[in-house]
Short mmCIF file of C-alpha atoms and ligand atoms in Angstrom, two decimals:
data_model
loop_
_atom_site.label_atom_id
_atom_site.label_comp_id
_atom_site.label_asym_id
_atom_site.label_seq_id
_atom_site.Cartn_x
_atom_site.Cartn_y
_atom_site.Cartn_z
CA MET U 1 160.49 -153.98 -55.41
CA LEU U 2 164.20 -154.53 -55.99
CA ARG U 3 163.31 -156.98 -58.75
CA ASN U 4 161.03 -154.40 -60.41
CA LEU U 5 163.79 -151.81 -60.27
CA GLY U 6 166.29 -154.23 -61.83
CA ILE U 7 168.45 -154.20 -58.69
CA LEU U 8 167.91 -157.77 -57.53
CA ASP U 9 170.08 -159.32 -60.28
CA HIS U 10 173.03 -157.16 -59.22
CA LEU U 11 172.43 -157.85 -55.55
CA GLN U 12 172.05 -161.61 -55.87
CA LYS U 13 175.63 -161.91 -57.10
CA ILE U 14 176.97 -160.91 -53.69
CA ALA U 15 174.09 -161.33 -51.21
CA VAL U 16 173.56 -164.51 -49.19
CA GLN U 17 170.35 -166.52 -48.96
CA PRO U 18 170.27 -167.77 -45.35
CA GLN U 19 168.43 -170.99 -44.57
CA ALA U 20 166.83 -169.81 -41.33
CA VAL U 21 166.69 -167.23 -38.56
CA LEU U 22 167.78 -168.98 -35.37
CA LEU U 23 166.75 -167.46 -32.05
CA ARG U 24 169.36 -168.75 -29.61
CA SER U 25 170.30 -168.51 -25.98
CA ALA U 26 173.48 -166.44 -25.62
CA ARG U 27 174.31 -168.38 -22.46
CA ASP U 28 174.59 -171.89 -23.93
CA GLY U 29 173.90 -171.36 -27.67
CA SER U 30 170.80 -173.61 -27.66
CA VAL U 31 168.29 -172.89 -30.45
CA LYS U 32 164.97 -171.72 -29.00
CA SER U 33 163.23 -171.17 -32.31
CA ARG U 34 163.89 -171.64 -36.03
CA LEU U 35 162.19 -169.50 -38.66
CA PRO U 36 162.69 -171.30 -42.01
CA LEU U 37 163.94 -169.13 -44.90
CA GLY U 38 165.74 -170.29 -48.10
CA GLU U 39 163.38 -171.80 -50.67
CA GLN U 40 160.49 -171.71 -48.19
CA ALA U 41 160.73 -167.92 -47.90
CA GLN U 42 160.81 -167.62 -51.68
CA ASP U 43 157.70 -169.83 -52.01
CA ARG U 44 155.74 -168.17 -49.24
CA TRP U 45 156.59 -164.51 -49.70
CA GLY U 46 157.38 -164.41 -53.44
CA ALA U 47 160.98 -163.27 -53.00
CA SER U 48 164.17 -164.51 -51.37
CA TYR U 49 165.17 -163.42 -47.90
CA LEU U 50 168.67 -162.04 -48.50
CA THR U 51 171.38 -160.67 -46.25
CA CYS U 52 174.04 -158.35 -47.60
CA HIS U 53 176.65 -155.79 -46.65
CA ARG U 54 175.32 -152.22 -46.82
CA ALA U 55 178.10 -151.32 -49.30
CA ASP U 56 176.97 -154.14 -51.61
CA LEU U 57 173.36 -152.91 -51.55
CA GLN U 58 174.59 -149.40 -52.29
CA SER U 59 176.79 -150.68 -55.15
CA ALA U 60 173.80 -152.52 -56.66
CA LEU U 61 171.69 -149.34 -56.37
CA LEU U 62 174.51 -147.29 -57.87
CA GLU U 63 174.85 -149.60 -60.89
CA CYS U 64 171.16 -149.09 -61.67
CA VAL U 65 171.29 -145.35 -61.02
CA THR U 66 174.26 -144.80 -63.35
CA ALA U 67 172.59 -146.91 -66.06
CA ASN U 68 169.48 -144.68 -65.91
CA ARG U 69 169.87 -141.59 -68.05
CA GLY U 70 166.96 -139.89 -66.27
CA ILE U 71 168.98 -139.66 -63.03
CA LYS U 72 171.72 -137.13 -62.38
CA LEU U 73 173.83 -138.17 -59.39
CA LYS U 74 175.90 -135.59 -57.55
CA LEU U 75 178.01 -136.90 -54.68
CA ASP U 76 179.84 -135.02 -51.93
CA ALA U 77 177.26 -132.24 -51.96
CA LEU U 78 175.77 -130.75 -48.81
CA ALA U 79 172.00 -130.48 -49.23
CA GLN U 80 171.14 -127.18 -47.56
CA GLY U 81 170.02 -123.65 -48.43
CA PHE U 82 166.86 -124.56 -50.35
CA CYS U 83 164.32 -121.84 -51.22
CA PHE U 84 160.63 -122.68 -51.06
CA THR U 85 158.69 -120.23 -53.24
CA GLY U 86 154.99 -120.90 -53.73
CA ASP U 87 154.73 -124.50 -54.87
CA ARG U 88 158.31 -124.61 -56.21
CA VAL U 89 161.68 -125.47 -54.65
CA SER U 90 165.02 -124.15 -55.82
CA HIS U 91 168.66 -124.22 -54.78
CA PRO U 92 171.23 -121.41 -55.16
CA LEU U 93 173.60 -123.73 -57.07
CA SER U 94 171.02 -124.58 -59.75
CA ASP U 95 168.87 -122.57 -62.16
CA ALA U 96 166.17 -125.24 -62.12
CA GLN U 97 162.91 -125.07 -60.18
CA PHE U 98 161.55 -128.29 -58.70
CA ASP U 99 158.09 -129.60 -57.72
CA LEU U 100 159.22 -131.55 -54.69
CA LEU U 101 162.17 -131.86 -52.30
CA LEU U 102 162.60 -135.35 -50.81
CA ALA U 103 164.50 -135.15 -47.57
CA ALA U 104 166.17 -138.56 -47.21
CA ASP U 105 168.85 -137.18 -44.90
CA GLY U 106 168.70 -139.86 -42.24
CA ILE U 107 168.01 -140.13 -38.52
CA TRP U 108 169.65 -136.78 -37.70
CA SER U 109 167.90 -135.01 -40.60
CA GLY U 110 168.52 -131.27 -40.80
CA LEU U 111 165.45 -130.78 -42.98
CA ARG U 112 163.10 -132.38 -40.42
CA LYS U 113 162.90 -129.09 -38.55
CA GLU U 114 161.09 -127.61 -41.60
CA VAL U 115 158.27 -130.07 -40.87
CA THR U 116 158.18 -130.56 -37.10
CA SER U 117 159.74 -129.37 -33.86
CA LEU U 118 160.17 -133.00 -32.72
CA ASP U 119 163.64 -134.48 -33.05
CA ALA U 120 165.20 -137.94 -32.93
CA ARG U 121 165.61 -139.25 -29.37
CA PHE U 122 168.29 -141.48 -27.87
CA VAL U 123 166.82 -144.83 -26.77
CA GLY U 124 169.41 -145.63 -24.09
CA ARG U 125 171.22 -148.29 -26.10
CA ILE U 126 174.44 -148.55 -28.08
CA ALA U 127 174.97 -150.81 -31.10
CA TYR U 128 178.44 -152.36 -31.41
CA ARG U 129 179.39 -153.63 -34.83
CA ALA U 130 182.22 -155.68 -36.37
CA MET U 131 182.94 -158.11 -39.18
CA LEU U 132 184.24 -161.63 -38.64
CA SER U 133 185.65 -163.84 -41.39
CA ALA U 134 183.47 -166.94 -41.89
CA ASP U 135 186.71 -168.98 -41.74
CA HIS U 136 187.62 -167.67 -38.30
CA PRO U 137 187.55 -170.50 -35.72
CA ALA U 138 185.13 -168.44 -33.58
CA ALA U 139 182.70 -168.12 -36.52
CA ARG U 140 182.89 -171.82 -37.32
CA ALA U 141 182.41 -172.80 -33.69
CA ILE U 142 179.48 -170.46 -33.00
CA PHE U 143 177.70 -170.20 -36.38
CA GLY U 144 178.58 -173.54 -38.03
CA THR U 145 178.89 -173.78 -41.81
CA THR U 146 175.23 -173.39 -42.93
CA PRO U 147 174.36 -169.78 -43.74
CA ASN U 148 171.86 -168.68 -41.10
CA VAL U 149 170.87 -165.50 -39.30
CA HIS U 150 171.64 -165.93 -35.59
CA ALA U 151 169.96 -163.81 -32.91
CA PHE U 152 171.37 -164.47 -29.44
CA MET U 153 169.14 -163.45 -26.56
CA ALA U 154 170.45 -162.54 -23.10
CA ALA U 155 169.19 -160.65 -20.07
CA GLY U 156 169.49 -156.97 -21.04
CA PHE U 157 171.27 -157.36 -24.40
CA HIS U 158 171.24 -159.19 -27.70
CA THR U 159 173.62 -160.05 -30.53
CA VAL U 160 172.73 -160.61 -34.17
CA ALA U 161 175.09 -162.25 -36.68
CA TYR U 162 174.38 -162.76 -40.35
CA PRO U 163 176.44 -163.77 -43.40
CA VAL U 164 177.43 -161.09 -45.95
CA SER U 165 179.88 -160.66 -48.85
CA GLY U 166 178.97 -163.89 -50.62
CA GLY U 167 179.15 -165.78 -47.32
CA THR U 168 182.82 -164.97 -46.69
CA ALA U 169 182.11 -162.90 -43.57
CA TYR U 170 179.63 -162.37 -40.75
CA ASN U 171 178.30 -158.98 -39.78
CA LEU U 172 178.00 -158.81 -35.99
CA VAL U 173 175.74 -156.36 -34.15
CA VAL U 174 175.58 -156.32 -30.35
CA VAL U 175 173.07 -154.04 -28.62
CA LEU U 176 173.88 -153.02 -25.04
CA PRO U 177 172.46 -150.44 -22.67
CA GLY U 178 174.59 -147.28 -22.67
CA ASN U 179 174.84 -143.52 -22.47
CA GLU U 180 174.47 -141.00 -25.23
CA THR U 181 177.76 -140.56 -27.11
CA GLN U 182 178.92 -138.86 -30.28
CA ARG U 183 176.36 -139.34 -33.09
CA GLY U 184 177.34 -141.74 -35.89
CA TRP U 185 179.82 -144.61 -36.00
CA VAL U 186 182.69 -144.21 -33.56
CA GLN U 187 185.69 -146.38 -34.39
CA GLY U 188 187.42 -148.22 -31.56
CA ALA U 189 184.51 -149.32 -29.40
CA ASP U 190 184.91 -149.82 -25.65
CA LEU U 191 185.75 -153.53 -25.65
CA ASP U 192 185.49 -153.78 -21.85
CA GLU U 193 181.73 -153.25 -22.12
CA LEU U 194 181.53 -156.04 -24.69
CA ARG U 195 183.76 -158.39 -22.69
CA HIS U 196 181.60 -157.80 -19.65
CA ALA U 197 178.40 -158.56 -21.60
CA PHE U 198 179.88 -161.68 -23.23
CA LYS U 199 181.06 -163.10 -19.86
CA SER U 200 179.15 -166.33 -19.10
CA THR U 201 177.92 -166.62 -22.72
CA ILE U 202 179.19 -168.60 -25.71
CA LEU U 203 179.90 -165.28 -27.48
CA ALA U 204 183.20 -164.41 -25.75
CA PRO U 205 185.40 -165.49 -28.75
CA LEU U 206 183.62 -162.90 -30.95
CA ILE U 207 185.70 -160.19 -29.30
CA ALA U 208 188.42 -161.25 -31.79
CA ALA U 209 186.39 -159.79 -34.70
CA ASP U 210 187.88 -156.95 -36.76
CA GLY U 211 187.35 -153.26 -35.99
CA TRP U 212 184.59 -153.04 -33.41
CA SER U 213 182.81 -149.69 -33.73
CA GLN U 214 179.82 -148.25 -31.89
CA TRP U 215 176.71 -146.24 -32.77
CA PRO U 216 174.19 -144.71 -30.34
CA LEU U 217 170.63 -145.81 -31.18
CA TYR U 218 168.06 -143.08 -31.82
CA GLU U 219 164.49 -143.18 -33.03
CA VAL U 220 162.13 -140.61 -34.48
CA PRO U 221 158.85 -140.56 -32.54
CA PRO U 222 155.63 -140.92 -34.58
CA LEU U 223 155.19 -137.56 -36.36
CA GLU U 224 151.83 -136.01 -37.08
CA SER U 225 153.01 -135.31 -40.61
CA TRP U 226 156.03 -136.23 -42.71
CA SER U 227 155.49 -133.42 -45.16
CA ARG U 228 155.13 -129.72 -45.49
CA PRO U 229 152.82 -129.41 -48.50
CA PRO U 230 153.12 -128.66 -51.28
CA ASN U 231 156.80 -129.39 -51.84
CA LEU U 232 158.73 -131.02 -48.96
CA LEU U 233 158.55 -134.66 -47.88
CA LEU U 234 160.63 -136.57 -45.33
CA THR U 235 161.32 -140.21 -46.20
CA GLY U 236 163.26 -143.10 -44.66
CA ASP U 237 164.91 -142.49 -41.29
CA ALA U 238 164.35 -138.72 -41.59
CA ALA U 239 160.59 -139.39 -41.30
CA HIS U 240 160.48 -142.52 -39.16
CA GLY U 241 163.89 -143.66 -37.90
CA LEU U 242 163.24 -146.92 -36.03
CA THR U 243 165.33 -148.96 -33.61
CA PRO U 244 167.00 -151.84 -35.49
CA PHE U 245 165.30 -154.61 -33.46
CA ALA U 246 163.16 -155.71 -36.40
CA ALA U 247 166.01 -155.11 -38.92
CA GLN U 248 163.67 -153.01 -41.07
CA GLY U 249 164.88 -149.39 -41.26
CA ALA U 250 166.56 -149.61 -44.67
CA ALA U 251 163.81 -151.91 -45.92
CA MET U 252 161.21 -149.29 -44.95
CA ALA U 253 163.22 -146.54 -46.68
CA ILE U 254 163.23 -148.62 -49.89
CA GLU U 255 159.49 -149.31 -49.57
CA ASP U 256 158.94 -145.55 -49.12
CA ALA U 257 160.74 -144.83 -52.40
CA SER U 258 158.78 -147.41 -54.35
CA VAL U 259 155.39 -146.38 -52.92
CA LEU U 260 156.18 -142.72 -53.53
CA ALA U 261 157.02 -143.37 -57.18
CA GLY U 262 153.65 -145.11 -57.55
CA VAL U 263 151.55 -142.38 -55.91
CA LEU U 264 153.36 -139.60 -57.82
CA ASP U 265 152.57 -141.45 -61.06
CA ASP U 266 148.88 -141.86 -60.20
CA ALA U 267 147.96 -138.64 -58.37
CA GLY U 268 146.64 -135.47 -60.03
CA SER U 269 148.98 -133.21 -58.02
CA VAL U 270 152.03 -133.45 -55.78
CA ALA U 271 149.93 -132.42 -52.75
CA GLU U 272 147.49 -135.26 -53.44
CA ALA U 273 150.41 -137.70 -53.81
CA LEU U 274 151.91 -136.62 -50.47
CA ALA U 275 148.60 -137.14 -48.67
CA LYS U 276 148.16 -140.57 -50.26
CA PHE U 277 151.75 -141.52 -49.43
CA GLU U 278 151.33 -140.72 -45.74
CA ARG U 279 147.99 -142.55 -45.58
CA GLN U 280 149.57 -145.69 -47.02
CA ARG U 281 152.88 -145.65 -45.19
CA LYS U 282 152.02 -144.61 -41.65
CA PRO U 283 150.10 -147.75 -40.57
CA ARG U 284 152.86 -149.92 -42.01
CA ILE U 285 155.62 -148.03 -40.20
CA GLU U 286 153.74 -148.11 -36.90
CA GLN U 287 153.25 -151.87 -37.22
CA VAL U 288 157.00 -152.32 -37.73
CA ARG U 289 157.68 -149.98 -34.78
CA ARG U 290 155.48 -152.17 -32.54
CA ARG U 291 157.28 -155.29 -33.72
CA ALA U 292 160.68 -153.73 -32.96
CA GLY U 293 159.44 -152.82 -29.46
CA PHE U 294 158.17 -156.37 -28.91
CA ASN U 295 161.48 -157.91 -30.06
CA SER U 296 163.42 -155.63 -27.75
CA PHE U 297 161.26 -156.72 -24.82
CA ALA U 298 161.34 -160.44 -25.68
CA TRP U 299 165.04 -160.72 -26.63
CA HIS U 300 166.30 -158.88 -23.54
CA ALA U 301 163.98 -160.61 -21.09
CA ALA U 302 165.32 -162.18 -17.89
CA GLY U 303 164.05 -164.58 -15.19
CA PRO U 304 160.47 -165.90 -15.41
CA VAL U 305 159.63 -163.79 -18.47
CA ALA U 306 162.53 -165.41 -20.36
CA LEU U 307 161.34 -168.86 -19.24
CA ILE U 308 157.83 -168.20 -20.53
CA ARG U 309 159.25 -166.79 -23.77
CA ASP U 310 161.33 -169.95 -24.34
CA LEU U 311 158.31 -172.14 -23.59
CA VAL U 312 156.13 -170.27 -26.09
CA LEU U 313 158.87 -170.43 -28.75
CA LYS U 314 159.35 -174.15 -28.18
CA HIS U 315 155.76 -174.88 -29.15
CA ARG U 316 155.71 -172.75 -32.31
CA THR U 317 156.25 -174.73 -35.49
CA GLY U 318 158.23 -173.34 -38.42
CA ALA U 319 155.01 -172.92 -40.44
CA LYS U 320 153.36 -170.98 -37.61
CA LEU U 321 156.42 -168.76 -37.21
CA MET U 322 156.41 -168.03 -40.94
CA ALA U 323 152.71 -167.18 -40.82
CA ASP U 324 153.50 -164.67 -38.04
CA PHE U 325 155.72 -162.79 -40.54
CA ASP U 326 153.33 -162.77 -43.53
CA TRP U 327 152.31 -159.18 -42.78
CA LEU U 328 155.96 -158.10 -42.86
CA TYR U 329 157.69 -160.12 -45.58
CA GLY U 330 154.60 -160.89 -47.70
CA TRP U 331 153.54 -157.24 -47.88
CA ARG U 332 152.67 -155.82 -51.31
CA GLU U 333 152.13 -152.26 -52.51
CA ASP U 334 148.49 -151.26 -52.91
C1 FAD X 401 173.14 -151.07 -35.82
C2 FAD X 401 172.11 -150.93 -36.91
C3 FAD X 401 171.68 -152.05 -37.60
C4 FAD X 401 170.72 -151.94 -38.61
N1 FAD X 401 170.30 -153.06 -39.26
C5 FAD X 401 169.38 -152.96 -40.25
C6 FAD X 401 168.94 -154.13 -40.95
O1 FAD X 401 169.39 -155.24 -40.69
N2 FAD X 401 168.00 -153.97 -41.92
C7 FAD X 401 167.48 -152.76 -42.24
O2 FAD X 401 166.61 -152.69 -43.13
N3 FAD X 401 167.88 -151.64 -41.58
C8 FAD X 401 168.81 -151.71 -40.60
N4 FAD X 401 169.22 -150.58 -39.94
C9 FAD X 401 168.59 -149.29 -40.24
C10 FAD X 401 169.17 -148.63 -41.48
O3 FAD X 401 170.56 -148.45 -41.35
C11 FAD X 401 168.50 -147.25 -41.67
O4 FAD X 401 167.13 -147.36 -41.45
C12 FAD X 401 168.72 -146.78 -43.11
O5 FAD X 401 170.10 -146.56 -43.35
C13 FAD X 401 167.93 -145.50 -43.37
O6 FAD X 401 168.17 -145.08 -44.68
P1 FAD X 401 168.05 -143.55 -45.05
O7 FAD X 401 168.43 -143.48 -46.49
O8 FAD X 401 166.72 -143.03 -44.62
O9 FAD X 401 169.13 -142.80 -44.16
P2 FAD X 401 170.71 -142.98 -44.13
O10 FAD X 401 171.13 -144.34 -44.55
O11 FAD X 401 171.15 -142.51 -42.78
O12 FAD X 401 171.21 -141.98 -45.24
C14 FAD X 401 171.09 -140.58 -45.07
C15 FAD X 401 172.28 -139.96 -45.75
O13 FAD X 401 172.08 -138.55 -45.84
C16 FAD X 401 173.31 -137.92 -45.59
N5 FAD X 401 173.04 -136.53 -45.21
C17 FAD X 401 172.50 -136.06 -44.05
N6 FAD X 401 172.37 -134.71 -44.12
C18 FAD X 401 172.81 -134.34 -45.35
C19 FAD X 401 172.91 -133.07 -46.02
N7 FAD X 401 172.52 -131.91 -45.47
N8 FAD X 401 173.42 -133.05 -47.28
C20 FAD X 401 173.82 -134.19 -47.89
N9 FAD X 401 173.72 -135.43 -47.30
C21 FAD X 401 173.23 -135.48 -46.05
C22 FAD X 401 173.94 -138.77 -44.49
O14 FAD X 401 175.34 -138.56 -44.45
C23 FAD X 401 173.57 -140.17 -44.98
O15 FAD X 401 174.54 -140.66 -45.88
C24 FAD X 401 170.18 -150.67 -38.93
C25 FAD X 401 170.64 -149.54 -38.25
C26 FAD X 401 171.59 -149.65 -37.26
C27 FAD X 401 172.06 -148.42 -36.53
#
């Protein structure tokens, strides 16, 4: 999809192509499973598996948006106060009338209440995030010099590290149990919680990473409908915010946009396009939701369950592991 939109060329300049996803024990660092990526991902799924900083993805999107004369971009504008009249939408600050309002206003969407009374719910976990220079001794010691995605499993928590910014840094995400806090990124995370989690693991040196911040994890439960026909549609996290355990929320938001463009092109009316969009996207989103739930269970397992997990992983070849992800990474639009 990013290739079709002309975004991939921009992104490839700064994104990293990791060689594998390594599932590792947080306790001793041993590799329990290796999902091959690199050229093998390209050959099997028809596109590279890339990791990048969110700002770099947004810059690549922005370059394409500003080069497209059909798009008017207005930043720093609060999207609120819309009027829905018949099948048209308008806004007090504009004379224009529109066919459709796309609410892509994220996990804490204000427009969601126009569609459903259900809201995002806290899942009892906090994500801690920081960046670590790839040259830092802790990065070299724990991640080595080959670009890989590392997922460290431990009883009750996990840590994911992946290379970004042309391989000069690692993005670190640690997910711990916690209580509901202020929504959004809070700078200056509680490092005592992290230190406590990292005790008796190989991850302790990661505490030296720059600017730990924290974010309470929410999800949007499956909604009966993502739209209020004929002219309002929720997309991305506003419609189906997922926990990040399958690393797919932004990917699903991008898929939404591409599928929506296709159905709007093909359908006879906006209402028909909305119905087709929901029919296509809902099974896909629910499959990703199940995968995220499974990862959460498997990565945080303790005791005998963890032993069985490690045994199962040990006997899975790289080819078998890749086949397990065909439905996710090999997916194509209808
Ligand atoms: C710790 C963590 C790790 C993650 N890792 C991954 C990953 O590896 N891969 C992946 O694919 N996804 C990942 N995700 C998920 C990903 O961040 C989200 O799914 C994605 O950002 C959703 O995109 P969106 O455009 O729907 O919403 P957002 O990115 O939240 O964008 C919504 C925007 O709307 C703005 N907004 C809200 N209300 C208004 C308003 N009234 N007017 C104007 N603007 C408004 C918000 O400020 C925000 O900028 C992760 C999430 C977390 C928390």
